[in-house]
CSV table of C-alpha atoms in Angstrom, one decimal:
chain,number,residue,atom,x,y,z
A,1,MET,CA,0.9,-4.9,15.8
A,2,THR,CA,2.9,-5.9,12.7
A,3,TYR,CA,1.0,-3.8,10.2
A,4,PHE,CA,-1.8,-1.2,9.8
A,5,MET,CA,-3.8,0.5,7.1
A,6,TYR,CA,-5.1,4.1,6.6
A,7,ASP,CA,-8.6,3.9,5.0
A,8,ILE,CA,-10.0,6.5,2.4
A,9,THR,CA,-10.9,8.8,5.4
A,10,GLY,CA,-7.4,8.7,6.8
A,11,SER,CA,-8.4,6.6,9.7
A,12,PRO,CA,-6.0,3.7,10.9
A,13,VAL,CA,-7.1,0.1,10.8
A,14,GLU,CA,-4.9,-2.2,12.8
A,15,GLU,CA,-4.1,-5.5,11.2
A,16,PRO,CA,-7.2,-5.8,9.0
A,17,ASP,CA,-8.1,-9.1,7.9
A,18,ALA,CA,-8.4,-9.9,4.0
A,19,GLU,CA,-12.1,-9.0,4.0
A,20,ALA,CA,-11.4,-5.7,5.7
A,21,VAL,CA,-8.6,-5.0,3.3
A,22,ARG,CA,-10.7,-5.5,0.4
A,23,THR,CA,-13.5,-3.2,1.9
A,24,ILE,CA,-10.6,-0.6,2.5
A,25,VAL,CA,-9.7,-1.0,-1.1
A,26,ALA,CA,-13.1,-0.5,-2.5
A,27,GLY,CA,-13.3,2.7,-0.7
A,28,LEU,CA,-11.1,4.2,-3.4
A,29,SER,CA,-14.3,4.6,-5.4
A,30,GLU,CA,-14.9,7.6,-2.9
A,31,ALA,CA,-11.5,9.2,-3.4
A,32,ASP,CA,-11.2,12.9,-3.5
A,33,ASP,CA,-8.6,15.7,-3.5
A,34,GLU,CA,-8.3,15.5,0.4
A,35,HIS,CA,-8.4,11.9,0.6
A,36,PRO,CA,-6.9,10.2,-2.6
A,37,ASP,CA,-5.3,7.0,-1.3
A,38,VAL,CA,-5.4,4.0,1.1
A,39,SER,CA,-2.2,2.5,2.4
A,40,LEU,CA,-0.7,-0.4,4.4
A,41,THR,CA,2.4,0.2,6.3
A,42,HIS,CA,4.4,-2.7,7.9
A,43,GLN,CA,6.5,-2.6,11.0
A,44,SER,CA,9.6,-2.8,8.9
A,45,GLY,CA,8.8,0.7,7.5
A,46,TRP,CA,7.7,-0.3,4.2
A,47,SER,CA,4.5,1.4,2.9
A,48,LEU,CA,2.3,0.7,-0.1
A,49,SER,CA,-0.3,3.3,-1.1
A,50,ALA,CA,-2.9,2.8,-3.7
A,51,TYR,CA,-4.7,5.6,-5.4
A,52,ALA,CA,-8.0,5.6,-7.5
A,53,GLY,CA,-7.1,4.7,-11.1
A,54,GLY,CA,-4.5,2.1,-10.3
A,55,LEU,CA,-1.6,4.0,-9.2
A,56,LEU,CA,0.7,2.4,-6.5
A,57,LEU,CA,3.4,4.0,-4.5
A,58,TRP,CA,6.0,1.7,-2.8
A,59,GLU,CA,8.4,3.2,-0.2
A,60,ASN,CA,10.4,2.5,2.9
A,61,LEU,CA,9.3,5.5,5.4
A,62,GLU,CA,12.3,5.0,7.3
A,63,ASP,CA,14.9,5.4,4.6
A,64,ASP,CA,15.3,9.1,3.7
A,65,LYS,CA,17.5,8.3,0.8
A,66,GLY,CA,15.3,5.5,-0.9
A,67,VAL,CA,13.6,6.3,-4.2
A,68,PRO,CA,10.0,5.3,-4.1
A,69,GLY,CA,8.7,2.8,-6.6
A,70,VAL,CA,5.7,3.5,-8.9
A,71,ILE,CA,3.3,1.4,-10.7
A,72,GLU,CA,1.0,3.2,-12.9
A,73,LYS,CA,-1.9,0.9,-13.8
A,74,ALA,CA,-2.4,-1.9,-11.0
A,75,SER,CA,-5.6,-3.8,-10.9
A,76,THR,CA,-7.6,-4.1,-7.9
A,77,GLU,CA,-6.6,-7.8,-7.6
A,78,ASP,CA,-2.9,-6.7,-7.8
A,79,VAL,CA,-3.4,-4.1,-5.2
A,80,LEU,CA,-5.0,-6.8,-2.9
A,81,ARG,CA,-2.3,-9.3,-3.6
A,82,LEU,CA,0.6,-6.8,-2.9
A,83,PHE,CA,-1.1,-5.7,0.3
A,84,ALA,CA,-1.4,-9.3,1.4
A,85,LEU,CA,2.4,-9.9,0.6
A,86,LEU,CA,3.4,-6.9,2.5
A,87,ALA,CA,1.1,-7.6,5.6
A,88,ASP,CA,2.8,-11.0,5.7
A,89,GLY,CA,6.2,-9.1,5.7
A,90,ARG,CA,7.1,-10.3,2.2
A,91,THR,CA,8.9,-7.2,1.3
A,92,ASP,CA,11.3,-9.0,-1.1
A,93,ASP,CA,8.3,-10.3,-3.1
A,94,VAL,CA,6.7,-6.8,-3.3
A,95,GLU,CA,10.1,-5.3,-4.3
A,96,SER,CA,10.3,-7.8,-7.2
A,97,GLU,CA,7.3,-6.5,-9.0
A,98,GLY,CA,9.1,-4.3,-11.3
A,99,TRP,CA,8.7,-0.7,-9.8
A,100,ARG,CA,9.6,2.2,-11.9
A,101,ARG,CA,12.0,4.4,-10.0
A,102,GLU,CA,13.1,8.0,-11.1
């Protein structure tokens, strides 16, 4: 397995295809306080979480000193494009998106 996703219920989905990713992202319409996001994690440790309203969180789960990146208003198409890049292991391309880091 090179990547997996968590759907809106927190259930893992191993290596979903593009249509399954679209369905998982569409599940954000059912987000609530307990289940606010969906995410994709690559075997490299990089993870991208998408929240209802367009908030994205980009972080390396294996780097305790790294500062997560944030994009506040991503479109659904941006989310799908970035998930596809991360699924392909193209972390440099995801990183080049202009993330805000605090």
